[in-house]
CSV table of C-alpha atoms in Angstrom, one decimal:
chain,number,residue,atom,x,y,z
R,69,MET,CA,28.3,49.2,55.1
R,70,SER,CA,30.4,46.4,56.5
R,71,GLU,CA,31.6,43.6,54.2
R,72,LEU,CA,29.4,40.9,55.7
R,73,ARG,CA,26.4,43.2,55.6
R,74,SER,CA,27.1,43.9,51.9
R,75,TYR,CA,27.3,40.1,51.2
R,76,LEU,CA,23.8,39.7,52.7
R,77,ASP,CA,22.5,41.7,49.7
R,78,LEU,CA,19.9,43.5,51.7
R,79,GLY,CA,19.3,46.3,49.1
R,80,LEU,CA,17.9,49.5,50.5
R,81,LEU,CA,16.4,47.6,53.4
R,82,ALA,CA,19.8,47.8,55.0
R,83,LYS,CA,19.5,51.6,55.2
R,84,VAL,CA,15.8,51.9,56.2
R,85,PRO,CA,15.3,52.8,59.9
R,86,PRO,CA,14.6,51.1,62.2
R,87,ILE,CA,14.9,47.7,60.4
R,88,GLY,CA,18.3,48.0,58.9
R,89,THR,CA,19.8,50.4,61.4
R,90,SER,CA,18.8,49.8,65.0
R,91,LEU,CA,17.1,46.4,65.4
R,92,ARG,CA,20.4,44.7,66.3
R,93,ILE,CA,19.0,41.1,66.3
R,94,PRO,CA,21.6,38.6,67.7
R,95,THR,CA,23.2,36.4,65.0
R,96,SER,CA,22.0,33.3,66.8
R,97,VAL,CA,18.4,34.4,66.3
R,98,GLY,CA,19.1,35.3,62.7
R,99,ILE,CA,20.5,31.9,62.0
R,100,ALA,CA,17.6,30.1,63.8
R,101,VAL,CA,15.0,32.2,61.9
R,102,SER,CA,16.8,31.5,58.5
R,103,LEU,CA,16.9,27.7,59.2
R,104,ALA,CA,13.2,27.8,60.3
R,105,ALA,CA,12.2,29.8,57.2
R,106,VAL,CA,14.1,27.3,54.9
R,107,GLY,CA,12.2,24.4,56.5
R,108,ALA,CA,8.8,26.3,56.3
R,109,MET,CA,9.1,26.9,52.6
R,110,PHE,CA,8.8,23.1,52.0
R,111,LEU,CA,5.6,22.9,54.1
R,112,LEU,CA,3.7,26.1,53.4
R,113,GLU,CA,2.3,27.8,50.2
R,114,GLY,CA,0.4,30.8,49.0
R,115,GLY,CA,-0.1,33.6,51.4
R,116,TRP,CA,1.7,31.8,54.2
R,117,LEU,CA,4.9,31.9,52.1
R,118,VAL,CA,4.5,35.7,51.7
R,119,GLY,CA,4.4,35.9,55.5
R,120,VAL,CA,7.4,33.7,56.0
R,121,ALA,CA,9.4,35.7,53.4
R,122,THR,CA,8.4,39.0,55.0
R,123,VAL,CA,9.4,37.9,58.5
R,124,TRP,CA,12.7,36.5,57.2
R,125,ALA,CA,13.4,39.6,55.2
R,126,VAL,CA,13.0,41.8,58.2
R,127,VAL,CA,15.1,39.5,60.4
R,128,ILE,CA,18.1,39.2,58.0
R,129,ALA,CA,18.1,43.0,57.5
R,130,GLY,CA,18.0,43.6,61.3
R,131,THR,CA,20.6,40.9,62.2
R,132,ASP,CA,23.9,42.3,63.6
R,133,VAL,CA,26.2,39.9,61.7
R,134,ASP,CA,29.3,41.8,62.7
R,135,ALA,CA,28.8,41.2,66.4
R,136,SER,CA,29.2,37.4,66.3
R,137,SER,CA,32.0,35.0,65.3
R,138,LEU,CA,29.3,33.0,63.4
R,139,GLY,CA,28.0,36.0,61.4
R,140,TRP,CA,29.7,34.7,58.3
R,141,LEU,CA,27.0,31.9,58.2
R,142,MET,CA,24.3,34.4,57.4
R,143,PRO,CA,25.2,35.3,53.7
R,144,PRO,CA,25.2,31.6,52.6
R,145,LEU,CA,22.0,30.9,54.5
R,146,THR,CA,20.4,33.9,52.8
R,147,ARG,CA,21.3,32.4,49.4
R,148,VAL,CA,19.8,29.1,50.5
R,149,PHE,CA,16.5,30.8,51.3
R,150,GLU,CA,16.3,33.0,48.2
R,151,TYR,CA,17.3,30.4,45.6
R,152,GLY,CA,15.5,27.6,47.4
R,153,LEU,CA,12.2,29.6,47.5
R,154,VAL,CA,12.4,30.3,43.8
R,155,ILE,CA,13.0,26.6,43.0
R,156,VAL,CA,10.2,25.4,45.4
R,157,VAL,CA,7.5,27.8,44.0
R,158,ALA,CA,8.6,27.2,40.4
R,159,LEU,CA,8.2,23.5,40.9
R,160,GLU,CA,4.7,24.0,42.3
R,161,ALA,CA,3.7,26.4,39.5
R,162,ASP,CA,5.2,24.1,36.9
R,163,ILE,CA,7.5,26.9,35.6
R,164,SER,CA,9.6,26.1,32.5
R,165,GLY,CA,13.0,24.9,33.4
R,166,PRO,CA,15.1,27.3,31.3
R,167,LEU,CA,13.2,30.2,32.8
R,168,LEU,CA,13.9,29.1,36.4
R,169,PHE,CA,17.6,28.5,35.5
R,170,ALA,CA,17.9,31.9,33.8
R,171,TYR,CA,16.3,33.8,36.6
R,172,LEU,CA,18.6,32.2,39.2
R,173,GLY,CA,21.6,32.8,36.9
R,174,ALA,CA,20.8,36.5,36.8
R,175,VAL,CA,20.5,36.8,40.6
R,176,ALA,CA,23.7,34.7,41.0
R,177,TYR,CA,25.6,37.1,38.7
R,178,HIS,CA,24.6,40.0,40.9
R,179,HIS,CA,25.6,38.1,44.1
R,180,TYR,CA,29.1,37.3,42.7
R,181,ASP,CA,29.4,41.0,41.7
R,182,VAL,CA,28.7,42.1,45.3
R,183,VAL,CA,31.7,40.1,46.5
R,184,HIS,CA,34.1,41.0,43.7
R,185,ARG,CA,33.4,44.6,43.9
R,186,PHE,CA,33.8,45.0,47.6
R,187,SER,CA,37.6,44.9,48.0
R,188,VAL,CA,38.1,47.4,45.0
R,189,LEU,CA,34.9,49.4,44.7
R,190,GLY,CA,33.1,49.1,48.0
R,191,SER,CA,29.4,48.2,48.5
R,192,GLY,CA,28.2,49.8,45.3
R,193,PRO,CA,26.1,53.0,44.6
R,194,ASN,CA,22.7,53.4,46.3
R,195,TRP,CA,20.8,53.4,43.0
R,196,LEU,CA,22.2,49.9,42.3
R,197,LEU,CA,21.0,48.6,45.7
R,198,GLY,CA,17.5,49.9,44.7
R,199,ALA,CA,17.7,48.7,41.1
R,200,MET,CA,18.3,45.1,42.2
R,201,LEU,CA,14.7,45.1,43.3
R,202,GLY,CA,15.4,45.5,47.0
R,203,GLY,CA,18.0,42.8,47.6
R,204,SER,CA,17.4,39.2,48.6
R,205,GLY,CA,14.6,40.0,51.1
R,206,VAL,CA,12.3,42.1,48.9
R,207,ARG,CA,13.0,39.9,45.8
R,208,SER,CA,11.9,36.9,47.8
R,209,ILE,CA,8.7,38.6,49.0
R,210,ALA,CA,8.0,39.5,45.4
R,211,VAL,CA,8.5,35.9,44.2
R,212,ALA,CA,6.2,34.6,47.0
R,213,VAL,CA,3.5,37.3,46.1
R,214,ALA,CA,3.8,36.5,42.4
R,215,ALA,CA,3.4,32.8,43.2
R,216,ALA,CA,0.4,33.4,45.4
R,217,PHE,CA,-1.4,35.4,42.6
R,218,GLY,CA,-0.5,32.9,39.9
R,219,VAL,CA,1.7,35.3,37.9
R,220,LEU,CA,5.1,33.8,38.7
R,221,PRO,CA,6.1,33.1,35.0
R,222,VAL,CA,5.6,36.8,34.1
R,223,TRP,CA,7.4,38.0,37.2
R,224,LEU,CA,10.4,35.7,36.6
R,225,VAL,CA,10.7,36.9,33.0
R,226,VAL,CA,10.5,40.6,33.8
R,227,ALA,CA,12.6,40.6,37.0
R,228,GLY,CA,15.1,38.2,35.5
R,229,ILE,CA,15.7,40.4,32.4
R,230,TRP,CA,15.9,43.5,34.6
R,231,VAL,CA,18.3,42.1,37.1
R,232,ALA,CA,20.5,40.6,34.4
R,233,ALA,CA,20.5,43.7,32.2
R,234,VAL,CA,21.2,46.2,35.0
R,235,GLY,CA,23.6,43.9,36.8
R,236,VAL,CA,25.8,43.1,33.8
R,237,ALA,CA,25.7,46.6,32.3
R,238,GLU,CA,26.6,48.3,35.5
R,239,SER,CA,29.4,45.9,36.5
R,240,VAL,CA,31.0,46.0,33.0
R,241,THR,CA,30.9,49.8,32.7
R,242,THR,CA,32.2,50.2,36.3
R,243,TRP,CA,35.0,47.6,35.9
R,244,SER,CA,36.2,48.9,32.6
R,245,ARG,CA,36.7,52.3,34.2
R,246,ALA,CA,38.2,50.9,37.5
R,247,PRO,CA,41.8,51.7,38.4
R,248,ARG,CA,44.0,48.9,37.0
R,249,HIS,CA,46.0,48.7,40.2
R,250,PRO,CA,48.2,45.7,40.8
R,251,LEU,CA,46.7,42.8,42.7
R,252,GLY,CA,47.7,42.3,46.3
R,253,SER,CA,48.9,38.8,47.2
R,254,SER,CA,46.0,38.4,49.6
R,255,GLU,CA,43.4,38.7,46.8
R,256,GLU,CA,43.9,35.2,45.5
R,257,SER,CA,40.6,34.3,44.0
R,258,ILE,CA,38.5,31.4,45.3
R,259,SER,CA,37.6,28.9,42.6
D,136,MET,CA,59.2,42.6,36.6
D,137,PRO,CA,59.6,40.0,39.3
D,138,THR,CA,63.1,39.0,40.3
D,139,GLY,CA,64.7,35.6,40.4
D,140,SER,CA,65.6,33.0,37.8
D,141,THR,CA,63.1,31.9,35.2
D,142,GLU,CA,62.6,28.6,36.9
D,143,GLU,CA,62.0,30.2,40.3
D,144,ARG,CA,59.5,32.7,38.9
D,145,LEU,CA,57.7,29.9,37.0
D,146,ALA,CA,57.4,27.8,40.1
D,147,LEU,CA,56.1,30.8,42.1
D,148,ALA,CA,53.5,31.5,39.3
D,149,VAL,CA,51.7,28.3,40.2
D,150,LYS,CA,49.3,28.8,43.0
D,151,ALA,CA,50.4,27.1,46.3
D,152,ASP,CA,47.0,25.8,47.2
D,153,ASP,CA,45.6,24.5,43.9
D,154,GLY,CA,43.5,21.3,44.0
D,155,PHE,CA,44.6,17.7,43.2
D,156,PHE,CA,43.3,17.7,39.6
D,157,THR,CA,44.8,21.1,38.8
D,158,THR,CA,48.2,20.2,40.3
D,159,PHE,CA,48.6,16.9,38.6
D,160,PHE,CA,46.7,17.2,35.3
D,161,VAL,CA,47.3,20.9,34.5
D,162,SER,CA,50.1,22.5,36.4
D,163,SER,CA,52.4,19.6,35.5
D,164,TYR,CA,52.8,20.9,32.0
D,165,SER,CA,51.2,24.4,32.1
D,166,PRO,CA,54.5,26.2,33.0
D,167,ARG,CA,55.8,25.3,29.6
D,168,LEU,CA,52.7,26.9,28.0
D,169,VAL,CA,53.2,29.9,30.2
D,170,LEU,CA,56.9,30.3,29.0
D,171,ARG,CA,55.8,30.0,25.4
D,172,LEU,CA,53.0,32.6,25.7
D,173,ALA,CA,55.2,35.0,27.6
D,174,LYS,CA,57.8,34.8,24.8
D,175,TRP,CA,55.1,35.6,22.3
D,176,GLY,CA,54.0,38.5,24.3
D,177,VAL,CA,50.5,37.3,24.8
D,178,SER,CA,48.6,39.1,27.6
D,179,PRO,CA,46.9,37.2,30.4
D,180,ASN,CA,43.6,38.9,29.6
D,181,ALA,CA,43.9,37.6,26.0
D,182,VAL,CA,44.3,34.1,27.4
D,183,THR,CA,41.3,34.6,29.6
D,184,LEU,CA,39.2,35.6,26.6
D,185,PHE,CA,40.5,32.6,24.6
D,186,SER,CA,39.6,30.3,27.4
D,187,MET,CA,36.0,31.8,27.5
D,188,ALA,CA,35.7,31.4,23.7
D,189,VAL,CA,36.7,27.7,23.9
D,190,ALA,CA,34.2,27.2,26.7
D,191,LEU,CA,31.5,28.6,24.4
D,192,PHE,CA,32.3,25.9,21.8
D,193,ALA,CA,32.3,23.3,24.6
D,194,ALA,CA,28.8,24.5,25.6
D,195,ALA,CA,27.7,24.3,21.9
D,196,GLY,CA,28.9,20.7,21.9
D,197,PHE,CA,27.0,19.9,25.1
D,198,SER,CA,23.8,21.6,23.9
D,199,TRP,CA,23.9,19.4,20.8
D,200,GLY,CA,23.2,16.5,23.2
D,201,THR,CA,24.3,13.6,21.0
D,202,ARG,CA,27.3,11.3,22.1
D,203,THR,CA,29.6,13.1,19.6
D,204,GLY,CA,28.5,16.5,21.0
D,205,LEU,CA,29.0,15.4,24.6
D,206,VAL,CA,32.5,14.1,23.9
D,207,ILE,CA,33.5,17.2,21.9
D,208,GLY,CA,32.1,19.3,24.7
D,209,ALA,CA,34.0,17.3,27.4
D,210,ILE,CA,37.4,17.7,25.5
D,211,LEU,CA,36.9,21.4,24.8
D,212,LEU,CA,35.9,22.0,28.5
D,213,GLN,CA,39.3,20.6,29.5
D,214,VAL,CA,41.2,22.7,26.9
D,215,SER,CA,39.3,25.8,28.2
D,216,PHE,CA,40.2,24.8,31.8
D,217,THR,CA,43.9,24.5,31.0
D,218,PHE,CA,44.0,28.0,29.6
D,219,ASP,CA,41.9,29.2,32.6
D,220,CYS,CA,44.8,28.1,34.9
D,221,VAL,CA,47.4,29.5,32.5
D,222,ASP,CA,46.1,33.0,32.5
D,223,GLY,CA,46.7,33.5,36.2
D,224,GLN,CA,50.1,31.8,36.1
D,225,LEU,CA,51.1,34.0,33.1
D,226,ALA,CA,49.9,37.1,35.0
D,227,ARG,CA,52.0,36.2,38.1
D,228,PHE,CA,55.0,35.2,36.0
D,229,THR,CA,55.1,38.4,34.0
D,230,GLY,CA,54.1,40.5,37.0
D,231,VAL,CA,51.1,42.1,35.5
D,232,SER,CA,48.4,40.8,37.8
D,233,SER,CA,45.5,43.4,38.1
D,234,SER,CA,42.2,43.6,39.9
D,235,PHE,CA,40.5,44.0,36.5
D,236,GLY,CA,42.1,40.8,35.2
D,237,ALA,CA,41.1,39.0,38.4
D,238,TRP,CA,37.5,40.2,38.0
D,239,LEU,CA,37.4,39.2,34.3
D,240,ASP,CA,38.8,35.7,35.2
D,241,SER,CA,36.4,35.2,38.0
D,242,VAL,CA,33.3,36.4,36.1
D,243,PHE,CA,34.2,34.2,33.2
D,244,ASP,CA,34.8,31.2,35.5
D,245,ARG,CA,31.3,31.4,36.8
D,246,THR,CA,29.8,32.1,33.4
D,247,LYS,CA,31.6,29.1,31.9
D,248,GLU,CA,30.5,26.7,34.6
D,249,TYR,CA,26.8,27.7,34.7
D,250,LEU,CA,26.6,28.1,30.9
D,251,VAL,CA,27.8,24.5,30.7
D,252,TYR,CA,25.1,23.4,33.2
D,253,ALA,CA,22.5,25.1,31.0
D,254,ALA,CA,24.0,23.5,27.8
D,255,LEU,CA,24.0,20.0,29.3
D,256,ALA,CA,20.3,20.4,30.3
D,257,TYR,CA,19.3,21.8,27.0
D,258,GLY,CA,21.1,19.1,25.0
D,259,PHE,CA,19.6,16.4,27.2
D,260,VAL,CA,16.0,17.6,26.6
D,261,ARG,CA,16.7,18.2,22.9
D,262,THR,CA,17.6,14.5,22.5
D,263,GLY,CA,14.4,13.3,24.2
D,264,GLY,CA,15.4,13.5,27.9
D,265,ASP,CA,13.1,14.5,30.8
D,266,PRO,CA,12.7,18.3,31.1
D,267,ALA,CA,12.9,17.9,34.9
D,268,ILE,CA,16.7,17.9,34.4
D,269,TRP,CA,16.4,21.7,34.4
D,270,THR,CA,15.5,21.5,38.1
D,271,LEU,CA,18.6,19.4,38.8
D,272,ALA,CA,20.7,22.0,36.9
D,273,ALA,CA,19.1,24.8,39.0
D,274,VAL,CA,19.8,23.0,42.2
D,275,ALA,CA,23.4,22.2,41.2
D,276,MET,CA,24.0,25.9,40.4
D,277,SER,CA,22.3,27.2,43.6
D,278,LEU,CA,24.3,24.7,45.7
D,279,GLN,CA,27.6,26.0,44.1
D,280,VAL,CA,26.7,29.6,44.8
D,281,VAL,CA,25.9,28.7,48.4
D,282,ARG,CA,29.3,26.9,48.7
D,283,HIS,CA,31.1,29.8,47.2
D,284,PHE,CA,29.5,32.1,49.8
D,285,VAL,CA,30.6,29.9,52.7
D,286,LEU,CA,34.2,30.5,51.5
D,287,PHE,CA,33.7,34.2,50.7
D,288,SER,CA,31.9,35.0,54.0
D,289,TYR,CA,34.2,33.0,56.3
D,290,ASN,CA,37.2,34.8,54.8
D,291,VAL,CA,35.8,38.1,55.9
D,292,PRO,CA,36.4,37.8,59.6
D,293,PHE,CA,38.9,34.9,59.4
D,294,THR,CA,41.8,34.2,57.1
D,295,SER,CA,41.6,30.8,55.6
D,296,THR,CA,44.7,28.6,56.3
D,297,GLN,CA,46.9,29.0,53.2
D,298,ARG,CA,49.3,26.2,52.6
D,299,GLY,CA,52.9,27.3,52.6
D,300,ARG,CA,55.0,26.9,49.5
D,301,GLY,CA,57.1,23.7,49.1
D,302,GLU,CA,55.0,22.0,51.8
D,303,THR,CA,54.2,18.5,50.5
D,304,ARG,CA,50.8,16.8,51.1
D,305,GLY,CA,50.4,13.3,52.2
D,306,PHE,CA,47.4,11.1,51.5
D,307,VAL,CA,45.2,12.8,54.1
D,308,GLY,CA,46.4,16.2,52.9
D,309,TRP,CA,45.3,15.4,49.4
D,310,LEU,CA,42.0,14.0,50.6
D,311,ARG,CA,41.4,17.3,52.5
D,312,ALA,CA,42.0,19.1,49.3
D,313,ILE,CA,39.7,16.9,47.1
D,314,VAL,CA,36.6,16.7,49.4
D,315,PRO,CA,35.8,20.4,49.1
D,316,PHE,CA,35.3,19.8,45.4
D,317,PRO,CA,37.3,22.6,43.9
D,318,ILE,CA,36.9,23.8,40.3
D,319,GLY,CA,39.4,21.3,38.7
D,320,GLU,CA,37.6,18.4,40.2
D,321,ARG,CA,34.2,19.8,39.2
D,322,PHE,CA,35.2,20.3,35.6
D,323,ALA,CA,36.8,16.8,35.5
D,324,VAL,CA,33.5,15.3,36.8
D,325,ILE,CA,31.5,17.2,34.2
D,326,SER,CA,33.8,16.1,31.4
D,327,LEU,CA,34.0,12.4,32.4
D,328,THR,CA,30.3,11.9,33.3
D,329,ALA,CA,29.1,13.8,30.2
D,330,ALA,CA,31.4,11.9,27.8
D,331,PHE,CA,30.8,8.5,29.2
D,332,THR,CA,27.3,8.6,30.8
D,333,ASN,CA,24.7,11.3,30.5
D,334,PRO,CA,24.0,14.8,31.9
D,335,GLU,CA,21.6,13.4,34.5
D,336,VAL,CA,24.5,11.6,36.0
D,337,THR,CA,26.6,14.7,35.8
D,338,PHE,CA,24.1,16.7,37.9
D,339,VAL,CA,23.5,13.9,40.4
D,340,VAL,CA,27.3,13.7,41.0
D,341,LEU,CA,27.7,17.5,41.2
D,342,ILE,CA,24.9,17.7,43.7
D,343,ALA,CA,25.9,14.7,45.8
D,344,TRP,CA,29.6,15.7,46.0
D,345,GLY,CA,28.6,19.3,46.4
D,346,LEU,CA,26.5,18.5,49.5
D,347,VAL,CA,29.3,16.4,51.1
D,348,ALA,CA,31.7,19.4,50.4
D,349,LEU,CA,29.1,21.9,51.8
D,350,VAL,CA,28.7,19.9,55.1
D,351,SER,CA,32.4,19.3,55.6
D,352,THR,CA,33.7,22.8,54.8
D,353,THR,CA,30.9,24.5,56.8
D,354,SER,CA,31.1,22.3,59.9
D,355,GLY,CA,34.9,22.6,59.9
D,356,ARG,CA,34.6,26.4,59.8
D,357,VAL,CA,31.9,26.6,62.4
D,358,VAL,CA,34.1,24.6,64.8
D,359,ARG,CA,37.1,26.8,64.0
D,360,SER,CA,35.2,30.0,64.5
D,361,LEU,CA,33.9,28.9,67.9
D,362,SER,CA,37.3,27.9,69.2
């Protein structure tokens, strides 16, 4: 998987034909749909949000980000939709603040891990892509479904603990076994 | 072991494209700390762990929520940040940079920052503040993740323009370094607003400056990638 595709955090959807393999949606369409989806989440609720999240998940998985010079806009836009959606539905459902923050923190840990591992370890094992509950797309659909059925608090607790536990445990064990090769000068970290 | 005189190696250990706050308030004295630690044989990863430990105490101060707690948290956060800059400088100075060390440093950087957000919100609510501050904390964290991904993702197809060594910045140059709100400036904002005002102000400033930074860095990169 290419580096930008990895940064999209598509989970196994990236490898499911035909969505992840042969849709080849132009980046301009991917960007437009992402922006429209971000706008829609402030206007819609319930089942409509499930629809928006589903269409968005399919489009980001099918977008050919490597074919455009603006493809790099897609990973940050994907973060805007996923995190924004959680905040919007949590506000509507009156979710406890610490729970909202902890769930987003767990997802954020995984997202930073995707970036840090790429240059040294590649895009990560298949089981991890599945374990992260299907990446940004499927996690967002799940959040929209949980909100529509009124079980958002339970879902955020269960999914948050799972993503944090698997994400941290996997990255710590992998990195502690990783080759301690010297750092190239091009790998200066972004702070 | 890198070659050159001690002074040359020390100068090279300081990153060329550090921010304004880091350059003037940390790197002005940190090389002396680096020399001392190198003489004692302290490893960069040990410094990284020490910096994380100090940040935990800073978070404890913030989560206390009283004026005393906020001031102690603010001071300890700056101590932690100093050692956060020192670990990388020490690694480059002693020539033991490793991908594992870079990972540890990076993971702890994020953990420290977002742990401090949570601690500020917790302490604010504990001392009678509006629980809605957790939403501000969540927005501030999400915004920072998005901003990081603009930089990470742009750097995949393009190489960001790295400043050359010895190049001096003028007023406009420093402004261009400050507007993107790098980590030194963020931690300075957190310490100053928490110590002198309250965590609500901290998050409002983090979000407002973060949005300006997001718009300016993203639009600049869109223009550059289209030309």
